[in-house]
Each structure stands twice: as structure tokens, then as C-alpha cells.
Amino acid sequence: MSQREKALSDTAQLTVDGKSIELPVYTDTEGGRAIDVSELYSKHRYITYDPSLGSTGICRSAVTYIDGDKGVLRYRGIPIEQFDRPKPNFIEVAWMLIFGHLPTAAEMSEFRGMLTQYELLHEGLTHQMHYIPPKAPPMVVLSSMISMMACYYEEFLMPPDEQSFMMQAAELISKVRTIAAFTYRRNSGLPFIYPDPSLRYCENFLHMMFSIPYRQYEVLPEIEDALNLILILHADHEQNCSASAVRVVGSAKANLFASISAGVNALWGPLHGGANVKVMQMLESIYNGGKKPQECIEAAKDKSNPFRLYGFGHRVYKNYDPRAKILKSACDRVFAKLKTSDPLLEIARELEGLALEDPYFIERKLYPNVDFYSGIILRAMGIPTDMFTVMFAIGRLPGWIAQWKEQYDNPSTRIIRPRQIYTGAPLNDYKPVDER
Ligand code: CMC
């Protein structure tokens, strides 16, 4: 507990079965209050019940702050809006999230050097990609390749120190971009384009995605800026589903690659990062004459229908997701600069307008989240829909690494091992098969 937390600490009284139990209460940097139940079982033999962990803090973290009621998001204390304009570089933000402060010029240059050094995949790993069925979902390819990295870079399976950790982080951030681009190329039947060390991070990704042999893709500054912004906006989001998966796996002292691979798999789910694909499918289906926008709203409200308004709602935000706000205006900027438009943007705006006036969405405080507008910008860049969640993963990687490191560096970390309320049979006897 920090000095500041100690000064603000307090206690809560829990009365149960006629007993009174005193529990410590902490106040976080921004005034949030937490009741410490960590010794409730060891000292009193009670567990707490919170199935989706909506009221449970699983760690102390200094990486990212969210105030969901006010729609506030800050990385290392810096409001997300400050990362829009003037734009920092995604790599600068990644470094800051992982190592705790904005990098100096020397730190940036060292890290950039590592990213360049590690951008190639081991050729063995590249060959492995050819054995995965051609139409494999890109998120499967990504998570498998990250797991597979452990076979090629065995030195990284040792518990890292400061320097080797930085190398592991750089290795992952650099290679994930290469794997992502190769995944797209492979699925499209196109030859791999190797990374070009003279290019910046986002520029290099776009080059690997869209150059073809003997024809260099011209990276428009507007497109590079938009990609940089998208990656920054996805870079961390405190204890979300995938970051928690990374922490759970990491708490068992699993290595960084195994933990990040788990994060990729969690992100794939349509309620989490996979929602950006669902949003695009919904917009395309409306455009192609499927349901009308109002019919989508009605279907989302119908509890007997599994359909949800993807890109809407959030466990923490009960207000407009600040990332969605930035992306919505970025759509206008991108299309104005490219002198193009997309009818799907009009449909998205119409859906948003209908939802925000509908009592169902108003009462439940459901607003657009980061996934609602991101796909429209990715589409403008030429990124196919099935790669959208991979783009989210490239962006979220620094956050996962930062969360993993924060936990790894904390000497009081124990394996994450929740409890349960048992609802099964009472004591029972085994019967041999002929007696059943
Ligand atoms: N469409 C229709 N109803 C919804 C939606 C939605 N998109 N989101 C929430 N609700 C309803 C929900 O059914 C519940 O209704 P009721 O009170 O009648 O039972 C109520 O709103 C409150 O839901 P909640 O408890 O706030 O939801 P949750 O915290 O369990 O789930 C969520 C959060 C993001 C999974 C959910 O809002 C959702 O499924 N949204 C659509 C998927 C999506 O866009 N996911 C991306 C999230 S942001 C990026 C990321 O984290 O990856």
C-alpha cells in the first residue's frame, strides 16, 4: 500500500452470521473506493460472489485510468484526447504504457532500433504459416504464431530481467506487425513482402500489407496518421477481458508469449474485440438491403433475439466512449483528406442517432464504443473486415505487455485462483458400469 493510500485508508464493517468483520477500505488516486476482502476466506471462511467480476478489483494498476460515468480515459495520467492532436507516435505511447513514462529521445531511439532489429520472422516460423489452412481466421493465425514464437526464441522462455524484458517487448511489438501482414498476404494468395527497415512502424505495416513485388505501395500520410491514431486508441483499457486473460495466465508464471497468446484469443470474442467485425457485417447487411436501421434497433431490444447492437454498450462506460468520439470525428477527417466517402458511415450515424433517442438505450446508458466507428476507417485504408480484430490486437499489445510487466514486477503477486459456490451433487458413491 502506498503512503497516500495508507493516509486515506478506512475500514468497513461486515456483519454476517451474527459476527462483525472489519475490512480495510482503500481510496485510489482518483477517489475510487475499494473494500479489501482478500483475507475474508483465510481468516473467516467466507468467499465473495461476483461472477463476471463487475465489482471486483483484481490488482492495483498504474497504467490506465477510466471513469466510465464521465467517459474519461487516461494513459499514465494523460487524457486520451491529447493523443489525437498533436499526434504522438504509437511506439512512443507503447513505450510509455510499458515503462511508465514518456520516453526520452535516447530511449525512443534504442527501442526503435530494437523494433527494426526484430522485424523479421524466423524463416521456420514463416514456413509454418503455409501449413495453416488458407482460409483460417486471422485471429487463429495470430495467436498460434505468437505461441509458436516460443519454439524459435527459446532464450525468451527464461524469466526476464529489465534488459531482456525490453527485448521481448520489442520482439513482440515488431513481429506481431509482420505476422499480421503476412496473415493477410497468405489468406489472399499474395507473396510475403518483407519489412523495410527504413520505414516507420505504421508505414512499414502498410507496405507489408499492400506493396507487391516491384511495385512499392505509396503510403499516404493521411492513412498512416489514421492507422497511428487507431493503434493508439486501442493501446490499453485497464482490466478488460483480454488484459485479464493475460494477467491470469501470467500469474501462473507462464512466459510473456503464452500470456499474450491467451489475450489474443480472448480478444477474438464478439463481445470484446471481435465486435468490430460484427459492426461492419451489420452495416454491410443494412447497406445490401438486409434489415433497416430501425429494425436492427428493434432486434437488439428483443430479449428473445440473440442479436445485439454491436459497437454499443460497455461494462465500464455508462457514457460516450471517448475513443468512439475521437474515431467518429477522425472518420470525417480521413474521408475529407482522401476526397472519398463511405455510405456505411451514413448508416452508422443513422443507427447511432436512433439508438441514442431510444428509451431502451437511454435507460441502460448504452453508447457507441470504440468498435462502432473504427472499422469504417480501417475499410477506407483497404484493410479487409476479417483483419479488423487483428488490427485491434496490434494496438492492444503494448497494454497487454504493460499489464503483464506490472504484475510480474510486483513481488506480492500470487497465482490468480478464484473460488466458487458449489451447486453439484452432495457426497455420492461411484457405481461400476453394470450397476448403473
Ligand atoms: N445491444 C443491446 N442490448 C445491450 C447491448 C447491446 N449492444 N449492450 C448491453 N445491452 C443490454 C443488456 O442486455 C442489459 O439489458 P438488461 O438490463 O435488460 O438485462 C443491459 O443493456 C446492461 O448491459 P450491461 O450489464 O451493461 O452489459 P455487460 O457489461 O454485461 O456487457 C458488453 C458489456 C460490451 C459485452 C455489451 O454491452 C455488448 O454485448 N455490446 C455489444 C458488443 C460490443 O460492442 N462489444 C465491444 C465492447 S468495447 C471494446 C472492447 O472491450 O472490446
Coordinates of C-alpha atoms and ligand atoms in Angstrom, one line a residue:
M1 CA 0.0 0.0 0.0
S2 CA 1.4 3.4 -0.9
Q3 CA 1.8 6.2 1.7
R4 CA -1.0 8.1 0.0
E5 CA -3.3 5.1 0.1
K6 CA -2.4 4.5 3.8
A7 CA -3.3 8.0 4.7
L8 CA -6.7 7.6 3.0
S9 CA -7.4 4.1 4.3
D10 CA -10.5 3.4 6.3
T11 CA -12.5 0.3 7.4
A12 CA -15.9 -1.3 6.6
Q13 CA -17.9 -3.5 8.9
L14 CA -19.4 -6.6 7.5
T15 CA -22.0 -8.3 9.7
V16 CA -22.6 -12.0 8.9
D17 CA -23.9 -14.9 10.9
G18 CA -24.0 -12.6 13.9
K19 CA -20.3 -11.8 13.6
S20 CA -18.8 -8.5 12.8
I21 CA -15.8 -8.5 10.5
E22 CA -13.7 -5.4 9.9
L23 CA -12.4 -5.0 6.4
P24 CA -9.9 -2.4 5.1
V25 CA -11.1 0.2 2.7
Y26 CA -8.8 1.9 0.2
T27 CA -9.2 5.1 -1.8
D28 CA -7.4 5.1 -5.1
T29 CA -5.6 8.1 -6.7
E30 CA -8.8 9.4 -8.2
G31 CA -11.0 8.8 -5.2
G32 CA -12.4 5.4 -6.1
R33 CA -13.2 3.2 -3.0
A34 CA -12.4 -0.5 -2.6
I35 CA -13.2 -2.9 0.2
D36 CA -10.4 -5.4 0.7
V37 CA -11.8 -8.9 1.0
S38 CA -8.5 -10.7 0.3
E39 CA -8.3 -12.2 3.8
L40 CA -12.1 -12.9 4.1
Y41 CA -11.6 -16.6 3.4
S42 CA -8.3 -17.3 5.1
K43 CA -9.4 -15.6 8.3
H44 CA -13.2 -16.0 8.3
R45 CA -14.0 -18.8 5.8
Y46 CA -16.4 -16.7 3.6
I47 CA -16.0 -16.1 -0.1
T48 CA -17.5 -13.2 -2.1
Y49 CA -19.7 -13.9 -5.1
D50 CA -19.2 -11.7 -8.2
P51 CA -19.4 -14.0 -11.3
S52 CA -18.4 -11.5 -14.0
L53 CA -16.1 -9.6 -11.6
G54 CA -18.1 -6.4 -12.2
S55 CA -17.5 -5.2 -8.7
T56 CA -14.1 -6.8 -8.2
G57 CA -10.7 -5.2 -8.5
I58 CA -8.1 -7.9 -9.2
C59 CA -5.0 -5.8 -9.0
R60 CA -3.5 -2.4 -8.2
S61 CA -2.6 -0.8 -11.5
A62 CA -0.9 2.5 -12.5
V63 CA -1.2 2.0 -16.3
T64 CA -4.6 3.3 -17.3
Y65 CA -7.5 5.2 -15.7
I66 CA -11.1 5.1 -16.7
D67 CA -14.0 7.0 -15.3
G68 CA -16.9 5.2 -17.0
D69 CA -19.6 7.6 -15.8
K70 CA -17.9 10.6 -17.1
G71 CA -16.4 9.0 -20.3
V72 CA -12.8 9.6 -19.2
L73 CA -9.8 7.6 -20.3
R74 CA -6.2 8.3 -19.5
Y75 CA -2.9 6.5 -20.2
R76 CA -0.4 7.0 -17.4
G77 CA -2.5 10.1 -16.4
I78 CA -2.6 11.7 -19.9
P79 CA -6.2 12.2 -21.3
I80 CA -6.8 10.2 -24.4
E81 CA -7.8 13.3 -26.3
Q82 CA -4.2 14.6 -26.0
F83 CA -3.1 11.6 -28.2
D84 CA -5.3 12.8 -31.1
R85 CA -3.7 16.1 -31.9
P86 CA -0.8 16.8 -32.0
K87 CA -0.3 13.1 -32.6
P88 CA 2.4 11.2 -30.8
N89 CA 3.8 8.1 -32.4
F90 CA 2.2 4.7 -31.5
I91 CA 5.6 3.5 -30.5
E92 CA 6.1 6.4 -28.1
V93 CA 2.7 5.6 -26.5
A94 CA 3.6 1.9 -26.3
W95 CA 6.8 2.6 -24.6
M96 CA 5.1 4.9 -22.1
L97 CA 2.4 2.3 -21.2
I98 CA 5.0 -0.4 -20.7
F99 CA 7.7 1.5 -18.9
G100 CA 5.7 4.1 -17.1
H101 CA 6.8 7.5 -18.5
L102 CA 7.2 9.2 -21.9
P103 CA 10.4 8.1 -23.4
T104 CA 13.4 10.4 -23.8
A105 CA 14.8 10.8 -27.3
A106 CA 17.6 8.3 -26.4
E107 CA 15.1 5.7 -25.1
M108 CA 12.9 6.1 -28.2
S109 CA 15.9 5.6 -30.4
E110 CA 17.1 2.5 -28.5
F111 CA 13.6 1.0 -28.7
R112 CA 13.1 1.9 -32.4
G113 CA 16.5 0.2 -33.1
M114 CA 15.2 -3.0 -31.4
L115 CA 11.9 -2.9 -33.4
T116 CA 13.9 -2.7 -36.6
Q117 CA 16.3 -5.4 -35.5
Y118 CA 13.5 -7.8 -34.7
E119 CA 11.1 -7.1 -37.6
L120 CA 11.9 -10.3 -39.5
L121 CA 10.3 -13.6 -38.6
H122 CA 12.5 -16.7 -38.2
E123 CA 12.1 -18.4 -41.7
G124 CA 11.0 -21.5 -39.9
L125 CA 8.1 -19.6 -38.4
T126 CA 7.2 -18.1 -41.8
H127 CA 7.2 -21.6 -43.3
Q128 CA 4.8 -22.8 -40.5
M129 CA 2.3 -20.3 -41.8
H130 CA 2.0 -22.3 -45.0
Y131 CA 0.7 -25.3 -43.1
I132 CA -2.3 -23.5 -41.7
P133 CA -5.4 -23.9 -43.9
P134 CA -5.5 -20.9 -46.4
K135 CA -8.8 -19.5 -45.1
A136 CA -8.0 -19.8 -41.4
P137 CA -9.5 -17.0 -39.4
P138 CA -6.7 -14.4 -39.0
M139 CA -7.0 -14.3 -35.2
V140 CA -6.2 -18.0 -35.0
V141 CA -3.1 -17.5 -37.1
L142 CA -2.1 -14.6 -34.9
S143 CA -2.5 -16.4 -31.6
S144 CA -0.9 -19.6 -33.0
M145 CA 2.1 -17.7 -34.4
I146 CA 2.7 -15.9 -31.1
S147 CA 2.6 -19.2 -29.2
M148 CA 4.9 -20.7 -31.8
M149 CA 7.4 -17.9 -31.3
A150 CA 8.4 -19.8 -28.1
C151 CA 9.8 -22.6 -30.3
Y152 CA 12.1 -20.2 -32.1
Y153 CA 13.2 -17.8 -29.5
E154 CA 13.9 -20.1 -26.5
E155 CA 16.1 -17.6 -24.8
F156 CA 12.9 -15.7 -24.0
L157 CA 11.4 -18.5 -22.1
M158 CA 13.7 -17.6 -19.1
P159 CA 12.2 -15.2 -16.6
P160 CA 13.2 -11.8 -18.0
D161 CA 15.4 -9.1 -16.4
E162 CA 15.0 -5.4 -17.3
Q163 CA 17.0 -5.6 -20.5
S164 CA 15.7 -8.9 -21.7
F165 CA 12.2 -7.8 -21.0
M166 CA 12.6 -4.8 -23.2
M167 CA 13.9 -7.1 -25.9
Q168 CA 10.9 -9.4 -25.5
A169 CA 8.5 -6.4 -25.7
A170 CA 10.2 -5.1 -28.8
E171 CA 10.3 -8.6 -30.3
L172 CA 6.6 -9.0 -29.8
I173 CA 5.6 -5.5 -31.0
S174 CA 7.7 -5.7 -34.1
K175 CA 6.9 -9.3 -35.0
V176 CA 3.2 -9.1 -34.4
R177 CA 3.0 -6.5 -37.1
T178 CA 4.9 -8.7 -39.5
I179 CA 2.8 -11.8 -38.6
A180 CA -0.4 -9.7 -39.1
A181 CA 0.6 -8.5 -42.6
F182 CA 1.8 -12.0 -43.6
T183 CA -1.5 -13.4 -42.4
Y184 CA -3.4 -11.1 -44.8
R185 CA -1.0 -11.9 -47.7
R186 CA -1.2 -15.6 -47.1
N187 CA -5.0 -15.6 -46.9
S188 CA -5.2 -13.5 -50.1
G189 CA -2.7 -15.8 -52.0
L190 CA -0.2 -12.9 -52.3
P191 CA 3.6 -13.3 -51.8
F192 CA 5.0 -12.1 -48.5
I193 CA 6.5 -8.6 -48.6
Y194 CA 9.4 -8.3 -46.1
P195 CA 9.6 -5.4 -43.7
D196 CA 11.6 -2.4 -44.8
P197 CA 13.9 -1.1 -42.0
S198 CA 13.8 2.4 -43.4
L199 CA 10.1 2.8 -42.7
R200 CA 8.2 4.0 -39.6
Y201 CA 6.1 1.4 -37.7
C202 CA 2.7 2.1 -39.3
E203 CA 4.2 2.9 -42.7
N204 CA 6.1 -0.4 -42.6
F205 CA 2.9 -2.3 -41.8
L206 CA 1.0 -0.7 -44.7
H207 CA 4.0 -1.5 -47.0
M208 CA 3.9 -5.2 -46.0
M209 CA 0.1 -5.3 -46.5
F210 CA -0.1 -3.6 -49.8
S211 CA 3.2 -3.5 -51.8
I212 CA 3.6 -6.1 -54.4
P213 CA 6.9 -7.3 -55.9
Y214 CA 8.5 -4.5 -57.9
R215 CA 5.6 -2.1 -57.1
Q216 CA 6.0 -0.2 -53.9
Y217 CA 2.8 0.9 -52.2
E218 CA 2.6 4.6 -51.8
V219 CA 1.7 5.3 -48.1
L220 CA -0.4 8.4 -47.9
P221 CA 0.4 10.5 -44.8
E222 CA -3.4 10.7 -44.0
I223 CA -3.6 6.9 -44.0
E224 CA -0.5 6.5 -41.9
D225 CA -1.8 9.1 -39.4
A226 CA -5.2 7.4 -39.2
L227 CA -3.6 4.0 -38.5
N228 CA -1.3 5.5 -35.9
L229 CA -4.4 7.0 -34.2
I230 CA -6.4 3.8 -34.3
L231 CA -3.5 1.9 -32.7
I232 CA -3.0 4.5 -30.0
L233 CA -6.7 4.5 -29.2
H234 CA -6.7 0.7 -28.7
A235 CA -3.4 0.6 -26.8
D236 CA -4.7 -0.2 -23.3
H237 CA -8.0 -0.3 -21.5
E238 CA -7.1 -1.4 -18.0
Q239 CA -8.6 -4.7 -16.7
N240 CA -10.7 -5.7 -19.8
C241 CA -11.4 -9.3 -20.7
S242 CA -8.1 -9.9 -22.7
A243 CA -5.9 -8.0 -20.3
S244 CA -7.3 -10.1 -17.5
A245 CA -6.7 -13.2 -19.5
V246 CA -3.0 -12.1 -19.9
R247 CA -2.8 -11.5 -16.2
V248 CA -4.4 -14.8 -15.2
V249 CA -2.1 -16.8 -17.5
G250 CA 0.9 -14.7 -16.4
S251 CA 0.1 -15.2 -12.7
A252 CA 0.9 -18.9 -13.1
K253 CA 4.4 -17.7 -14.1
A254 CA 3.7 -18.6 -17.8
N255 CA 6.0 -16.7 -20.1
L256 CA 5.1 -13.5 -21.9
F257 CA 4.4 -15.2 -25.3
A258 CA 2.0 -17.7 -23.7
S259 CA 0.2 -15.0 -21.8
I260 CA -0.2 -12.7 -24.8
S261 CA -1.4 -15.5 -27.0
A262 CA -4.2 -16.0 -24.4
G263 CA -5.0 -12.3 -24.6
V264 CA -5.4 -12.6 -28.4
N265 CA -7.8 -15.5 -28.0
A266 CA -9.9 -13.6 -25.5
L267 CA -9.9 -10.5 -27.8
W268 CA -11.3 -12.6 -30.6
G269 CA -14.7 -12.9 -28.9
P270 CA -17.5 -10.9 -30.5
L271 CA -18.4 -9.2 -27.2
H272 CA -14.8 -7.9 -27.0
G273 CA -12.5 -7.1 -29.9
G274 CA -14.4 -9.2 -32.3
A275 CA -17.2 -6.7 -32.1
N276 CA -15.5 -4.5 -34.8
V277 CA -16.1 -7.3 -37.4
K278 CA -19.8 -7.7 -36.2
V279 CA -20.3 -3.9 -36.6
M280 CA -19.0 -4.0 -40.2
Q281 CA -21.1 -7.1 -41.1
M282 CA -24.2 -5.3 -39.6
L283 CA -23.5 -2.1 -41.6
E284 CA -22.9 -4.0 -44.8
S285 CA -26.0 -6.1 -44.4
I286 CA -28.1 -2.9 -43.9
Y287 CA -26.4 -1.4 -47.0
N288 CA -27.1 -4.5 -49.0
G289 CA -30.8 -4.4 -48.2
G290 CA -31.0 -6.6 -45.2
K291 CA -32.6 -5.2 -42.0
K292 CA -33.3 -1.5 -42.0
P293 CA -31.6 0.6 -39.2
Q294 CA -34.8 0.8 -37.1
E295 CA -35.3 -3.0 -37.5
C296 CA -31.7 -3.5 -36.1
I297 CA -32.6 -1.4 -33.1
E298 CA -35.8 -3.4 -32.5
A299 CA -33.9 -6.7 -32.9
A300 CA -31.3 -5.5 -30.4
K301 CA -34.0 -4.7 -27.8
D302 CA -35.8 -8.0 -28.3
K303 CA -34.6 -10.3 -25.4
S304 CA -35.7 -13.4 -27.3
N305 CA -33.4 -12.4 -30.2
P306 CA -29.6 -13.0 -29.6
F307 CA -28.8 -10.1 -31.9
R308 CA -27.1 -7.1 -30.2
L309 CA -26.3 -3.7 -31.4
Y310 CA -22.6 -4.4 -31.8
G311 CA -20.3 -1.4 -31.1
F312 CA -22.8 -0.3 -28.5
G313 CA -22.6 -0.6 -24.7
H314 CA -19.7 -1.2 -22.3
R315 CA -19.2 -2.8 -18.9
V316 CA -17.4 0.4 -17.6
Y317 CA -18.6 3.3 -19.8
K318 CA -22.1 4.5 -19.0
N319 CA -21.4 7.5 -21.2
Y320 CA -20.0 8.0 -24.6
D321 CA -16.7 6.1 -25.0
P322 CA -14.1 8.8 -25.5
R323 CA -12.3 6.7 -28.1
A324 CA -15.6 6.4 -30.2
K325 CA -15.9 10.2 -30.0
I326 CA -12.4 10.6 -31.4
L327 CA -12.9 8.0 -34.1
K328 CA -16.2 9.5 -35.2
S329 CA -14.6 12.8 -36.0
A330 CA -11.5 11.0 -37.4
C331 CA -13.8 9.4 -40.0
D332 CA -14.8 12.8 -41.3
R333 CA -11.2 14.0 -41.4
V334 CA -10.0 10.8 -43.2
F335 CA -12.7 11.0 -45.9
A336 CA -12.2 14.7 -46.4
K337 CA -8.5 14.3 -46.9
L338 CA -9.0 11.3 -49.2
K339 CA -11.8 13.1 -51.0
T340 CA -13.9 10.0 -50.8
S341 CA -16.9 8.9 -48.7
D342 CA -18.5 5.7 -47.5
P343 CA -22.2 5.1 -47.4
L344 CA -21.6 2.9 -44.3
L345 CA -20.7 6.0 -42.3
E346 CA -24.1 7.4 -43.0
I347 CA -25.7 4.2 -41.9
A348 CA -23.6 4.1 -38.7
R349 CA -24.6 7.7 -38.0
E350 CA -28.3 6.9 -38.5
L351 CA -28.1 3.9 -36.2
E352 CA -26.3 5.9 -33.5
G353 CA -29.0 8.7 -33.7
L354 CA -31.8 6.1 -33.5
A355 CA -30.2 4.3 -30.5
L356 CA -29.4 7.5 -28.6
E357 CA -33.1 8.6 -28.8
D358 CA -34.5 5.2 -27.8
P359 CA -35.6 4.7 -24.2
Y360 CA -34.1 1.2 -24.1
F361 CA -30.6 2.5 -24.8
I362 CA -31.1 5.7 -22.8
E363 CA -32.2 3.8 -19.6
R364 CA -29.4 1.3 -19.9
K365 CA -26.8 4.1 -20.7
L366 CA -25.7 2.3 -23.9
Y367 CA -23.5 4.5 -26.1
P368 CA -21.2 3.8 -29.1
N369 CA -17.9 2.1 -28.0
V370 CA -14.5 2.0 -29.8
D371 CA -15.7 -0.7 -32.2
F372 CA -18.5 1.4 -33.7
Y373 CA -16.5 3.7 -36.0
S374 CA -13.1 2.1 -36.1
G375 CA -14.0 -0.4 -38.9
I376 CA -15.1 2.4 -41.2
I377 CA -11.6 3.9 -41.1
L378 CA -9.9 0.6 -41.4
R379 CA -12.1 -0.1 -44.5
A380 CA -11.0 3.2 -46.0
M381 CA -7.4 2.0 -45.7
G382 CA -8.2 -1.1 -47.6
I383 CA -8.0 -3.4 -44.6
P384 CA -10.4 -6.3 -45.1
T385 CA -13.1 -6.9 -42.4
D386 CA -11.7 -10.3 -41.2
M387 CA -8.4 -8.4 -40.3
F388 CA -10.2 -5.8 -38.1
T389 CA -9.7 -7.7 -34.8
V390 CA -6.1 -8.4 -35.7
M391 CA -5.7 -4.6 -36.0
F392 CA -7.2 -4.2 -32.6
A393 CA -4.7 -6.8 -31.3
I394 CA -1.7 -4.9 -32.8
G395 CA -2.9 -1.8 -31.0
R396 CA -3.7 -3.6 -27.7
L397 CA -0.3 -5.4 -27.5
P398 CA 1.5 -2.7 -25.5
G399 CA -1.3 -2.6 -23.0
W400 CA -1.1 -6.4 -22.5
I401 CA 2.6 -6.2 -22.2
A402 CA 2.3 -3.3 -19.7
Q403 CA -0.3 -5.3 -17.6
W404 CA 1.9 -8.4 -17.7
K405 CA 5.0 -6.5 -16.6
E406 CA 3.2 -4.6 -13.8
Q407 CA 2.1 -8.0 -12.4
Y408 CA 5.5 -9.7 -13.0
D409 CA 7.3 -6.8 -11.2
N410 CA 5.0 -7.0 -8.2
P411 CA 6.6 -9.3 -5.6
S412 CA 3.3 -9.8 -3.8
T413 CA 1.7 -11.3 -6.9
R414 CA 0.1 -14.7 -6.2
I415 CA -1.4 -17.1 -8.7
I416 CA -4.9 -15.9 -9.7
R417 CA -7.2 -18.6 -8.5
P418 CA -10.9 -17.7 -7.8
R419 CA -13.3 -19.7 -5.8
Q420 CA -16.9 -20.9 -6.5
I421 CA -20.2 -21.6 -5.0
Y422 CA -20.6 -25.3 -5.4
T423 CA -24.0 -26.3 -6.8
G424 CA -23.3 -30.0 -7.6
A425 CA -24.4 -33.3 -6.0
P426 CA -23.7 -33.9 -2.3
L427 CA -21.4 -36.7 -1.3
N428 CA -22.0 -39.6 -3.8
D429 CA -20.7 -43.1 -4.5
Y430 CA -19.1 -44.5 -7.6
K431 CA -21.0 -47.3 -9.2
P432 CA -19.4 -49.8 -11.7
V433 CA -20.9 -49.6 -15.2
D434 CA -23.0 -52.8 -14.8
E435 CA -24.8 -51.4 -11.7
R436 CA -25.8 -48.1 -13.4
Ligands
CMC1 N1 -27.4 -4.2 -27.6 C1 -28.5 -4.5 -27.0 N2 -28.6 -4.5 -25.6 C2 -27.5 -4.3 -24.9 C3 -26.2 -4.1 -25.5 C4 -26.2 -4.0 -26.9 N3 -25.1 -3.8 -27.6 N4 -25.3 -3.9 -24.6 C5 -25.9 -4.1 -23.4 N5 -27.2 -4.3 -23.6 C6 -28.2 -4.5 -22.6 C7 -28.0 -5.8 -21.8 O1 -28.7 -6.9 -22.5 C8 -28.6 -5.5 -20.5 O2 -30.0 -5.5 -20.6 P1 -31.0 -5.8 -19.3 O3 -30.6 -4.9 -18.2 O4 -32.4 -5.7 -19.8 O5 -30.6 -7.2 -19.0 C9 -28.2 -4.0 -20.3 O6 -28.0 -3.5 -21.6 C10 -27.0 -3.8 -19.5 O7 -25.9 -4.5 -20.0 P2 -24.6 -4.5 -19.3 O8 -24.7 -5.2 -18.0 O9 -24.1 -3.1 -19.2 O10 -23.6 -5.3 -20.2 P3 -22.3 -6.1 -19.9 O11 -21.4 -5.2 -19.1 O12 -22.6 -7.4 -19.4 O13 -21.7 -6.2 -21.4 C11 -20.9 -5.6 -23.4 C12 -20.9 -5.2 -22.0 C13 -19.9 -4.7 -24.1 C14 -20.4 -7.0 -23.6 C15 -22.3 -5.4 -24.1 O14 -22.6 -4.0 -24.0 C16 -22.4 -5.8 -25.5 O15 -22.6 -7.0 -25.8 N6 -22.1 -4.9 -26.5 C17 -22.1 -5.3 -27.9 C18 -20.7 -5.9 -28.2 C19 -19.7 -4.9 -28.3 O16 -19.8 -3.8 -28.9 N7 -18.5 -5.1 -27.6 C20 -17.4 -4.2 -27.6 C21 -17.1 -3.6 -26.3 S1 -16.0 -2.2 -26.3 C22 -14.5 -2.8 -26.9 C23 -13.9 -4.0 -26.2 O17 -13.9 -4.0 -25.0 O18 -13.5 -4.9 -26.9

